[in-house]
PDB file of C-alpha atoms in Angstrom:
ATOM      1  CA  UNK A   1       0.000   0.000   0.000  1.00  0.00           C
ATOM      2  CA  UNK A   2       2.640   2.137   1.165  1.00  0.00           C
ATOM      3  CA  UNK A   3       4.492   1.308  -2.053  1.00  0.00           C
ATOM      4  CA  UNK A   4       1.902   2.055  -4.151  1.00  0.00           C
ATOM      5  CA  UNK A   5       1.074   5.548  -2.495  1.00  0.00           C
ATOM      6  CA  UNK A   6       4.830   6.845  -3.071  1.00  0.00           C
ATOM      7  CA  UNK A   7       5.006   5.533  -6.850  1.00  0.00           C
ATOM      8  CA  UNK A   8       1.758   7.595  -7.717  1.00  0.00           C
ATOM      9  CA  UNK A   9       3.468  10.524  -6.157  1.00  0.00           C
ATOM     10  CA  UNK A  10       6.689  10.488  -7.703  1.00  0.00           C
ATOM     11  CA  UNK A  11       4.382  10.464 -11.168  1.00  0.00           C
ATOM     12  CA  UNK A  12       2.698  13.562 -10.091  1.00  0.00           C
ATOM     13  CA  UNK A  13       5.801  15.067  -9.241  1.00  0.00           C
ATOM     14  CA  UNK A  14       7.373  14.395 -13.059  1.00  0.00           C
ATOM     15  CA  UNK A  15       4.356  15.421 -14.544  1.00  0.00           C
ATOM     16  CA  UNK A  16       4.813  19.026 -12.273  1.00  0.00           C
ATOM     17  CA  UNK A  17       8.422  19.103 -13.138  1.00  0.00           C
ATOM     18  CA  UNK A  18       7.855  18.452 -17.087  1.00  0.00           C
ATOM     19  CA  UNK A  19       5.050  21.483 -16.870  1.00  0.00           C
ATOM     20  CA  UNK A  20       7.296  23.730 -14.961  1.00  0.00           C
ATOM     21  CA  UNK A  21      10.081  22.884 -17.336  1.00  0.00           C
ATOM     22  CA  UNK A  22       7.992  23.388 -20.115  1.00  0.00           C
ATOM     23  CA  UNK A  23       6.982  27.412 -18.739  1.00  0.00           C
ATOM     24  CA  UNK A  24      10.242  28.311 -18.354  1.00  0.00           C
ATOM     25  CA  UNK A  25      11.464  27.201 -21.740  1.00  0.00           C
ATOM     26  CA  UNK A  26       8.785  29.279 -23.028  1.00  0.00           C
ATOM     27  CA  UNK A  27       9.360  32.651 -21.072  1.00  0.00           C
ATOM     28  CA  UNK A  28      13.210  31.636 -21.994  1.00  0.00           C
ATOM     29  CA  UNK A  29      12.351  32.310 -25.456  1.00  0.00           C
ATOM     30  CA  UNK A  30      10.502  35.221 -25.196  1.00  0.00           C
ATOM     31  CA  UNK A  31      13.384  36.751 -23.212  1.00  0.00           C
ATOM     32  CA  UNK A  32      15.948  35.636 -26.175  1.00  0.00           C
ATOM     33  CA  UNK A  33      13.564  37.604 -28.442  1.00  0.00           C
ATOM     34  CA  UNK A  34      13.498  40.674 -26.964  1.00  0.00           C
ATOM     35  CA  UNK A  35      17.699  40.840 -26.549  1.00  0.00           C
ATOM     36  CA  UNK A  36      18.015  39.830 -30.211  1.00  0.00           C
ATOM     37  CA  UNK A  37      16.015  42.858 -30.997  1.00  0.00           C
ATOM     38  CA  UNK A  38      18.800  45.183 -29.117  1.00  0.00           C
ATOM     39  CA  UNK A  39      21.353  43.432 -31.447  1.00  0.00           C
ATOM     40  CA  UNK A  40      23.941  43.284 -28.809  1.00  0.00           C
ATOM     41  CA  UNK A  41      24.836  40.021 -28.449  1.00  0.00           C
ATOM     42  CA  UNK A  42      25.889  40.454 -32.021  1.00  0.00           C
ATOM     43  CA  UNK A  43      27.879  43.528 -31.214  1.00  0.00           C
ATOM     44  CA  UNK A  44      29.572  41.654 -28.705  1.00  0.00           C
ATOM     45  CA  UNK A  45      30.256  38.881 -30.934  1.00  0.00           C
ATOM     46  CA  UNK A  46      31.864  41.404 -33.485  1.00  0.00           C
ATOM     47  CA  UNK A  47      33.921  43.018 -31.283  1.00  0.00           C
ATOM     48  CA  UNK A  48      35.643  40.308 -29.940  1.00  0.00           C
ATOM     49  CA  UNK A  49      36.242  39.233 -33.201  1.00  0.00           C
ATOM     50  CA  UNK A  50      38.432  42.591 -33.791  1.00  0.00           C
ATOM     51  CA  UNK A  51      39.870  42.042 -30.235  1.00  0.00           C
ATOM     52  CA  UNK A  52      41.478  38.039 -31.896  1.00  0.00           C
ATOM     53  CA  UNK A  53      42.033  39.079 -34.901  1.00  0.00           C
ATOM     54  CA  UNK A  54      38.679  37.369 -36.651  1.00  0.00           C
ATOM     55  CA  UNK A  55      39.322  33.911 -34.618  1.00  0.00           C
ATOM     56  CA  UNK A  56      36.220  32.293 -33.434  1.00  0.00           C
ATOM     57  CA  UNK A  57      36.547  31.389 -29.647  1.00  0.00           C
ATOM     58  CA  UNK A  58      35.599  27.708 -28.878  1.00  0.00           C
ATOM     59  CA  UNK A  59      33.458  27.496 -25.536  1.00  0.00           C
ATOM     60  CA  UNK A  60      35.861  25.772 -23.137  1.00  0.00           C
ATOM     61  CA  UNK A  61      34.860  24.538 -19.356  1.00  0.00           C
ATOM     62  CA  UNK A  62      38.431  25.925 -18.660  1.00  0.00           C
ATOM     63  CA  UNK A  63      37.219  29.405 -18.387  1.00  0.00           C
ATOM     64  CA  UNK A  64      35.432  30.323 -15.319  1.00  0.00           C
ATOM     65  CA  UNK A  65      33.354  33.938 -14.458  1.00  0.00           C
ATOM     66  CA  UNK A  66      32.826  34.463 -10.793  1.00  0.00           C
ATOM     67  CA  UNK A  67      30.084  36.866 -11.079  1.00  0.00           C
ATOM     68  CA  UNK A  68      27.576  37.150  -8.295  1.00  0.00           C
ATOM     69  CA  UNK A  69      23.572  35.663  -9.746  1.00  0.00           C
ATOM     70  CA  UNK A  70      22.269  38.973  -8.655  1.00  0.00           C
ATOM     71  CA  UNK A  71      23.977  42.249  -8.747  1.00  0.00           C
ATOM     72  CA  UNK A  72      22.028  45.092  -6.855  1.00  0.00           C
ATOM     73  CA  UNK A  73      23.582  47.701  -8.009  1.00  0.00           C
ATOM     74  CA  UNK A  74      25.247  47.771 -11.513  1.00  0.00           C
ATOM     75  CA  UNK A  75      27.860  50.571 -10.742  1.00  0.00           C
ATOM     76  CA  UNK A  76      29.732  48.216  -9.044  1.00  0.00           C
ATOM     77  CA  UNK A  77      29.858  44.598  -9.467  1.00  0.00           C
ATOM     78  CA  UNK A  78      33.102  42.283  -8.736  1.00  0.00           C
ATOM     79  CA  UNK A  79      34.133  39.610 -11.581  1.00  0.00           C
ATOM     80  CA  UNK A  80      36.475  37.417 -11.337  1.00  0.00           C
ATOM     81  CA  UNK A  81      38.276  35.474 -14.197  1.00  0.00           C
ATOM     82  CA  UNK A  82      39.630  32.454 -14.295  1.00  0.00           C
ATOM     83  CA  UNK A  83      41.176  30.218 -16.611  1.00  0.00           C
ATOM     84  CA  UNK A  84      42.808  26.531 -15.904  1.00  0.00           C
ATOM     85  CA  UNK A  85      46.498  27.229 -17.025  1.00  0.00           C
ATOM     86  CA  UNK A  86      50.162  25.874 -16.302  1.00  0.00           C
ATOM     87  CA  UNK A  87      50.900  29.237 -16.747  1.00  0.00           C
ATOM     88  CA  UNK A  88      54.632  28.216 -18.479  1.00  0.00           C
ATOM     89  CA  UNK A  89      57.048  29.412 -20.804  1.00  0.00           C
ATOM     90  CA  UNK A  90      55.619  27.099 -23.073  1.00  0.00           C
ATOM     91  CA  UNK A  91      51.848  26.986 -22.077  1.00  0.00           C
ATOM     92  CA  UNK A  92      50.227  29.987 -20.918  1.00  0.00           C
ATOM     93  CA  UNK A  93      47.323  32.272 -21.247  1.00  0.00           C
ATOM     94  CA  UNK A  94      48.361  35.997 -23.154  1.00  0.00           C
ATOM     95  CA  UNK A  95      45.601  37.777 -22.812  1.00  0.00           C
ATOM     96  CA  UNK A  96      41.911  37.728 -21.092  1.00  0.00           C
ATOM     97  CA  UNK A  97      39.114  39.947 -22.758  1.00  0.00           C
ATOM     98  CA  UNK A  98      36.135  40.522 -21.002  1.00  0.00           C
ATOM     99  CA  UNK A  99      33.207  41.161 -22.877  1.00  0.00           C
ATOM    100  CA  UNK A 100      29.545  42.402 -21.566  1.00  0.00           C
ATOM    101  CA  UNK A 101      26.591  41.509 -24.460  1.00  0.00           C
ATOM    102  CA  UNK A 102      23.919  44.509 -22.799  1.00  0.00           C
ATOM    103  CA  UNK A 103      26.324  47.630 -22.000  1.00  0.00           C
ATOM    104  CA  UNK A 104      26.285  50.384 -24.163  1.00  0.00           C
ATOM    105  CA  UNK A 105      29.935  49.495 -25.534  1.00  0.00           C
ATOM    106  CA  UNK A 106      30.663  45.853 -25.166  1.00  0.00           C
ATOM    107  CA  UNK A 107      34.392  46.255 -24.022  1.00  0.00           C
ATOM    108  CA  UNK A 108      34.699  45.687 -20.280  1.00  0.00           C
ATOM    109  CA  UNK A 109      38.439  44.949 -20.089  1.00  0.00           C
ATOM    110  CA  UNK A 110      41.587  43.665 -21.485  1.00  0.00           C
ATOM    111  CA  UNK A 111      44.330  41.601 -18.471  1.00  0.00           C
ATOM    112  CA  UNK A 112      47.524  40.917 -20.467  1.00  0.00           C
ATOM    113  CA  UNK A 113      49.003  37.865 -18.672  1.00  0.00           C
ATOM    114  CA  UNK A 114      52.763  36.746 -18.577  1.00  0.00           C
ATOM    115  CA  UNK A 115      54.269  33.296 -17.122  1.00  0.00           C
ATOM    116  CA  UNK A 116      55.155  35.129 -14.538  1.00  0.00           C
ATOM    117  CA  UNK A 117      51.965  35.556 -13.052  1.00  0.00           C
ATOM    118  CA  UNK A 118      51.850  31.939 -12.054  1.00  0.00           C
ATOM    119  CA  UNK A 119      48.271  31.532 -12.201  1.00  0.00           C
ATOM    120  CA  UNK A 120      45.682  32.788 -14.456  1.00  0.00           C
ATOM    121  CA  UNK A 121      43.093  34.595 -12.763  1.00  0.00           C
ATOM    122  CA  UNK A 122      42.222  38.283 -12.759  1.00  0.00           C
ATOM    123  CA  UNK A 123      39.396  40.080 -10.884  1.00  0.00           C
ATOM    124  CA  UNK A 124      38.188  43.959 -11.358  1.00  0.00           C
ATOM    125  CA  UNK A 125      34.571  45.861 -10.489  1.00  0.00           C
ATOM    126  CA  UNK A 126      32.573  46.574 -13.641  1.00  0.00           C
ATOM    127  CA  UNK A 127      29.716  48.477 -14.333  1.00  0.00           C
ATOM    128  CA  UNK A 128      25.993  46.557 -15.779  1.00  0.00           C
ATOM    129  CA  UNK A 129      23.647  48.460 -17.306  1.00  0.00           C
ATOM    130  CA  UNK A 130      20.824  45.407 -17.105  1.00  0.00           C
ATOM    131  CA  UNK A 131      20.319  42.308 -16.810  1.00  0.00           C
ATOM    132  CA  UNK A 132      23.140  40.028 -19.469  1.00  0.00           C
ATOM    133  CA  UNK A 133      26.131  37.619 -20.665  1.00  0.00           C
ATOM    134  CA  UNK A 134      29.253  38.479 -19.378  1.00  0.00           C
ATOM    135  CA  UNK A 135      31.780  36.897 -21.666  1.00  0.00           C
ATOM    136  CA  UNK A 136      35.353  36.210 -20.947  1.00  0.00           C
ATOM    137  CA  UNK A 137      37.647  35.220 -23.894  1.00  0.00           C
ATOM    138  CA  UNK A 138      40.867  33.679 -23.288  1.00  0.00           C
ATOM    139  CA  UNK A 139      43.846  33.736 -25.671  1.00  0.00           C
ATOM    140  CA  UNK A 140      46.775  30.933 -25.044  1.00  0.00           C
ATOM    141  CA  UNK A 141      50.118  31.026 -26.183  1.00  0.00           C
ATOM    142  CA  UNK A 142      49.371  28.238 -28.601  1.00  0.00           C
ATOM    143  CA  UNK A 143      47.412  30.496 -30.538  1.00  0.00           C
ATOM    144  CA  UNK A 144      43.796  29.093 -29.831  1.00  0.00           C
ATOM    145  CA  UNK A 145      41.104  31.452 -28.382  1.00  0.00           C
ATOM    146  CA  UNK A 146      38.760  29.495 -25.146  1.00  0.00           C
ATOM    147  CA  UNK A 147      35.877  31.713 -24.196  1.00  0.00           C
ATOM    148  CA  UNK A 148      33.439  31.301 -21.267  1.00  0.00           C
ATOM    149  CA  UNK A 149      30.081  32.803 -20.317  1.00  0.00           C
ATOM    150  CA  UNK A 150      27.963  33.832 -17.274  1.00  0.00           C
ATOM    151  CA  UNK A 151      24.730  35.581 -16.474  1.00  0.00           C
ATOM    152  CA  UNK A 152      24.109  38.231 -14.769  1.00  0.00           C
ATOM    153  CA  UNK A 153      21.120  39.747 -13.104  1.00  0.00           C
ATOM    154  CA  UNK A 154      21.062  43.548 -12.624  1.00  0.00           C
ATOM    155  CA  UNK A 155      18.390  45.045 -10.217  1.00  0.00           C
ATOM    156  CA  UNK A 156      19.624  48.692 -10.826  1.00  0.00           C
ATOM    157  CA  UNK A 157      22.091  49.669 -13.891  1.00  0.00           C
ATOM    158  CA  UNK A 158      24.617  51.468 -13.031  1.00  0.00           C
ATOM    159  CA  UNK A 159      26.094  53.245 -17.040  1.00  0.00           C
ATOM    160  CA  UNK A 160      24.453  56.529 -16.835  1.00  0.00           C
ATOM    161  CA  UNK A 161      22.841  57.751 -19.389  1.00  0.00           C
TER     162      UNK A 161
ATOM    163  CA  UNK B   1      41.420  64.788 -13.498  1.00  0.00           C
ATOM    164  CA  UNK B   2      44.743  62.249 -12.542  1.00  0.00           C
ATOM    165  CA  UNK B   3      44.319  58.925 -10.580  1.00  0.00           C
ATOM    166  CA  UNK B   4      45.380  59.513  -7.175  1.00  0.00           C
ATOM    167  CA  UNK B   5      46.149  57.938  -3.939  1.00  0.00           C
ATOM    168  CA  UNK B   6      47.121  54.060  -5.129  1.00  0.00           C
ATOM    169  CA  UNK B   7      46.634  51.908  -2.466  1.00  0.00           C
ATOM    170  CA  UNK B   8      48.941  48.152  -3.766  1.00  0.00           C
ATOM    171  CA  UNK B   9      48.944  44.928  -1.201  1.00  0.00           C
ATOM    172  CA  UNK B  10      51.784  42.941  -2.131  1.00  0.00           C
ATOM    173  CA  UNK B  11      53.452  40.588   0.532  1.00  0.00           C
ATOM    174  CA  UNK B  12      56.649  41.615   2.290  1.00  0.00           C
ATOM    175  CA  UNK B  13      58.349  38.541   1.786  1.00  0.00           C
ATOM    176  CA  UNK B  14      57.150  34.926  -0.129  1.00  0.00           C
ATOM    177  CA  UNK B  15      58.988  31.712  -0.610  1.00  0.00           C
ATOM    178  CA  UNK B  16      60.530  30.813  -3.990  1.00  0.00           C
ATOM    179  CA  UNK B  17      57.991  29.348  -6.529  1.00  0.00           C
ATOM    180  CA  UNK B  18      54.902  30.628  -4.211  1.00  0.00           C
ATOM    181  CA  UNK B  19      52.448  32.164  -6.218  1.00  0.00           C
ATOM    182  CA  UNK B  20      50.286  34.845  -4.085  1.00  0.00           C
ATOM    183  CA  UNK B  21      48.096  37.810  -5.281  1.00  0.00           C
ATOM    184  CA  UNK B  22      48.379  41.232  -5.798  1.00  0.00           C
ATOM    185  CA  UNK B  23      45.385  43.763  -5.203  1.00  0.00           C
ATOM    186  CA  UNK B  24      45.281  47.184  -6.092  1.00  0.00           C
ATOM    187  CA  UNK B  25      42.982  50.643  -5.912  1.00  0.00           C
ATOM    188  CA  UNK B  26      43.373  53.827  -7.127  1.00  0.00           C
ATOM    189  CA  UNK B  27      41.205  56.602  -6.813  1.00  0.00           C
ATOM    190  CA  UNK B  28      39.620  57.963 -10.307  1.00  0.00           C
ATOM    191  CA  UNK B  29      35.967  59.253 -11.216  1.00  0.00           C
ATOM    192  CA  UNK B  30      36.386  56.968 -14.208  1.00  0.00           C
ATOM    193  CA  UNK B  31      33.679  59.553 -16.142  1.00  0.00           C
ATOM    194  CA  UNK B  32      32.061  57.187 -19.096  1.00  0.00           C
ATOM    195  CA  UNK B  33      31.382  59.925 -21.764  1.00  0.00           C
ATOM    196  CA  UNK B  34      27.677  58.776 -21.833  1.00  0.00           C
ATOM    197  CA  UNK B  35      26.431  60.482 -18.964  1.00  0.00           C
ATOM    198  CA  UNK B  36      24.879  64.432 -19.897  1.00  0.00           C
ATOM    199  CA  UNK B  37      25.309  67.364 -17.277  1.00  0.00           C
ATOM    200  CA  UNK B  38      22.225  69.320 -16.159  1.00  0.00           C
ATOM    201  CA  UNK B  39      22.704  71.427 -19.426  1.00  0.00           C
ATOM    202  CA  UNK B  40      22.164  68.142 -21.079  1.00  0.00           C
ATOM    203  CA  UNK B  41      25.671  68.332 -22.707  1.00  0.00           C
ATOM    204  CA  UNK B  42      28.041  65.191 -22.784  1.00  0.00           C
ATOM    205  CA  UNK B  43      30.020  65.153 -20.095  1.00  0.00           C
ATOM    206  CA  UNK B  44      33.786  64.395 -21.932  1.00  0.00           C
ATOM    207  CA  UNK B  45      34.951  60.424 -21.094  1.00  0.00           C
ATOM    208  CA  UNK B  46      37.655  60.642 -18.602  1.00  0.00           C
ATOM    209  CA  UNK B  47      39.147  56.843 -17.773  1.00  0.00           C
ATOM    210  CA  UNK B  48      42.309  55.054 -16.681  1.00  0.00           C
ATOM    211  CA  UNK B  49      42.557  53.544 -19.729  1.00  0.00           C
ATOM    212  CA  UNK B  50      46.224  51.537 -19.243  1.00  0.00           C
ATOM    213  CA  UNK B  51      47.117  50.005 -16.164  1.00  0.00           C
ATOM    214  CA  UNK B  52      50.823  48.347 -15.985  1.00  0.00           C
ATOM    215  CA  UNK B  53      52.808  46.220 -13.472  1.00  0.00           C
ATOM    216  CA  UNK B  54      56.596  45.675 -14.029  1.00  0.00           C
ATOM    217  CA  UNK B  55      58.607  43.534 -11.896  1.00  0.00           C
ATOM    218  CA  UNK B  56      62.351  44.495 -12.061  1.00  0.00           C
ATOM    219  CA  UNK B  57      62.329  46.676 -15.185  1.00  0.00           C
ATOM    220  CA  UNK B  58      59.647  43.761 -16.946  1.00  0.00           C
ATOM    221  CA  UNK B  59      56.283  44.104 -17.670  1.00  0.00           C
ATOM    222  CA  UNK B  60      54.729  41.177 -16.177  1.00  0.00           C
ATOM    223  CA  UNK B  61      51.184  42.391 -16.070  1.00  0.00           C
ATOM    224  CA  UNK B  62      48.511  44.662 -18.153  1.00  0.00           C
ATOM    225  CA  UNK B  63      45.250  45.636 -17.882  1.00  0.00           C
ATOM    226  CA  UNK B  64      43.255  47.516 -20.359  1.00  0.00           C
ATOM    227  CA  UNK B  65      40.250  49.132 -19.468  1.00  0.00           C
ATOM    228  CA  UNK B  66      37.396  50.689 -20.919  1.00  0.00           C
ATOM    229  CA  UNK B  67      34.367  52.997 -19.561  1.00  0.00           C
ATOM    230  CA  UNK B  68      32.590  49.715 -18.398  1.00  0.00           C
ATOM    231  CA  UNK B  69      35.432  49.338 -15.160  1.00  0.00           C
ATOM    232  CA  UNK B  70      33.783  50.815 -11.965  1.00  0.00           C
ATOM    233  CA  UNK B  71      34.538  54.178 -10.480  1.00  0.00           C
ATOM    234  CA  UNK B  72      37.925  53.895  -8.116  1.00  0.00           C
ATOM    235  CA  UNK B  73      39.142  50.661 -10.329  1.00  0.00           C
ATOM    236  CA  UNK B  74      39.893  48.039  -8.309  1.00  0.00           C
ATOM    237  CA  UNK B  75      42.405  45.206  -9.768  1.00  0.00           C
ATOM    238  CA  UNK B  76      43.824  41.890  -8.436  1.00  0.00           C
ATOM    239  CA  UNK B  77      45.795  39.471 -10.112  1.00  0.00           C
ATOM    240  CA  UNK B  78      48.540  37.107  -9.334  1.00  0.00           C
ATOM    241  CA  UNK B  79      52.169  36.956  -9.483  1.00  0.00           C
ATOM    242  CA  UNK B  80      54.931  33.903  -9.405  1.00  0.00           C
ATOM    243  CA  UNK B  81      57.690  34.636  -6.863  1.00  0.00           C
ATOM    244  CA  UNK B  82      61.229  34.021  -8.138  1.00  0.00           C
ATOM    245  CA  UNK B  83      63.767  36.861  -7.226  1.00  0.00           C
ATOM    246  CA  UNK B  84      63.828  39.496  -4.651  1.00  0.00           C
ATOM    247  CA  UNK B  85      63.100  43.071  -6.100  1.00  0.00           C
ATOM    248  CA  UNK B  86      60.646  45.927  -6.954  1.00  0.00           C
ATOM    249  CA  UNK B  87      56.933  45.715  -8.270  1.00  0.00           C
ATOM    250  CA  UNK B  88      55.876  48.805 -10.393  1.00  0.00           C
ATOM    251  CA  UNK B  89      52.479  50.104 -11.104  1.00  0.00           C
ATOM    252  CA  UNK B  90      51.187  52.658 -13.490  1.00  0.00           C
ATOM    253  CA  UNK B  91      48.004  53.893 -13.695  1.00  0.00           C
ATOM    254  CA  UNK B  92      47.723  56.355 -17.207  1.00  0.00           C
ATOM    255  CA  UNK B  93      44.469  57.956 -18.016  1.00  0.00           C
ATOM    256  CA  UNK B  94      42.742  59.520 -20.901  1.00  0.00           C
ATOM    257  CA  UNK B  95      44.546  62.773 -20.456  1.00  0.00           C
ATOM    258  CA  UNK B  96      47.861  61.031 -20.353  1.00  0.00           C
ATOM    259  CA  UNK B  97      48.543  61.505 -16.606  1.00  0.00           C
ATOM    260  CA  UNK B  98      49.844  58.724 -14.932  1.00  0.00           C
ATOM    261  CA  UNK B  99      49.954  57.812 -11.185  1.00  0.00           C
ATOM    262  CA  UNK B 100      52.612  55.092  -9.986  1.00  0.00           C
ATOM    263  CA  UNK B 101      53.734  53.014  -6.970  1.00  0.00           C
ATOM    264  CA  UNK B 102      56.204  50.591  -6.137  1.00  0.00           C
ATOM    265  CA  UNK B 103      56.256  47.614  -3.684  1.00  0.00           C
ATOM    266  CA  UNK B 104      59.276  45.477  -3.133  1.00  0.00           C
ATOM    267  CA  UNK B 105      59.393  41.662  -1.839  1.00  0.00           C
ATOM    268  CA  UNK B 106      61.929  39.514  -0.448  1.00  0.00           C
ATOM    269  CA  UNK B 107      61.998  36.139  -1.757  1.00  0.00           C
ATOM    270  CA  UNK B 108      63.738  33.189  -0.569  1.00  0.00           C
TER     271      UNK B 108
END
């Protein structure tokens, strides 16, 4: 009996999750809509292009934002980049771009690493006008580009205006 | 208007190979260009737009930054100890001031 009773709730709890699921997906969309409209995603996209030299960056788990999920106020918010590097002569990360796909100019930052930084991670405050992507996009000595990507939520945007 | 009053942490001493981080502040409006004043004119864009740390004569770290860094830039990164000797930073903004400060460590 007892068996029965828990197997019939698990069911009801799928069919729940698969609705929920289902809601989100669709207010997902609408939100992808309305940020293709402001074309800057695209901008982004194009100006880290100038920033490699017109080489595509490959999303790589190596890359890692530390963002917080909710900034309060955009004036200020802390990132943190990191990328999973030797850091050697022979294998090291050159350069870090930072990239915001929302802001009024999609440049956040440039860090310009050396192999004598031992480790390559960079953090700095940055200003969010709304709600976005932050991009970072790594460049190794090797010559490939690794990019990573985190959301942000902005309660108050902080570019002026 | 110059960056003023840097503010660098750097440890005093570290042991060979230890890698440990460096945090720095320096004060600047960092002024975006996009904001109006209550003429509704465009106030100019006024940023640290370089940011440079040499170790020994070497550039071993550089930051470039654009309107999007916060007011007061705040930047922390790490550094490899090998050698004893002197840190460098430069902070150079839009109207080609530049503000610097220098740290030494003892390593071994």
């Amino acid at each position: 009996m007892t068996q029965q009773r828990s197997t019939s709730l698990t069911l009801n709890r799928r069919g729940l999750l698969g609705a929920l699921g289902g809601g989100a997906l669709v207010a997902a969309g609408a939100g992808m809509t309305a940020r293709n409209a402001d074309a800057a995603p695209e901008d982004a996209a194009k100006w880290a292009s100038e920033l490699t030299g017109g080489r595509n960056p490959v999303d790589d788990p190596r890359v890692a934002i530390d963002l917080p999920p909710i900034a309060e106020n955009g004036n200020t918010v802390p990132v943190t980049v990191t990328v999973d590097s030797p850091m050697t002569d022979a294998d090291h990360v050159t350069k870090i771009h930072v990239v915001a796909e929302g802001n009024p100019n999609p440049g956040l930052c440039t860090f310009e690493l050396t192999p004598a930084c031992g480790k390559a991670e960079a953090s700095t405050r940055i200003r969010m006008a709304r709600t976005q992507n932050v991009v970072a996009i790594a460049e190794l000595s090797d010559g490939s580009v690794i990019s990573g990507k985190k959301e942000v939520k902005v309660t108050v945007g902080g570019c002026g205006g | 208007m110059a960056a003023s009053r840097p503010r660098v942490k750097v440890p005093k001493s570290a042991a060979k190979g230890e890698v440990f981080q460096i945090k720095t502040l320096v004060t600047h409006k960092m002024e975006t260009g996009l904001r109006k004043d209550k003429d509704g004119q465009p106030i100019p864009r006024d940023i640290v737009n370089t940011f440079t740390c040499d170790f020994n004569g070497k550039t071993v770290f550089t930051m470039k930054l654009e309107p999007a860094v916060s007011a007061n830039p705040y930047i922390a990164f790490f550094q490899r100890a090998t050698e004893s000797g002197e840190y460098t930073f430069t902070w150079t903004d839009d109207t080609g001031e530049s503000v610097s400060e220098t740290k030494s460590i003892q390593v071994g």
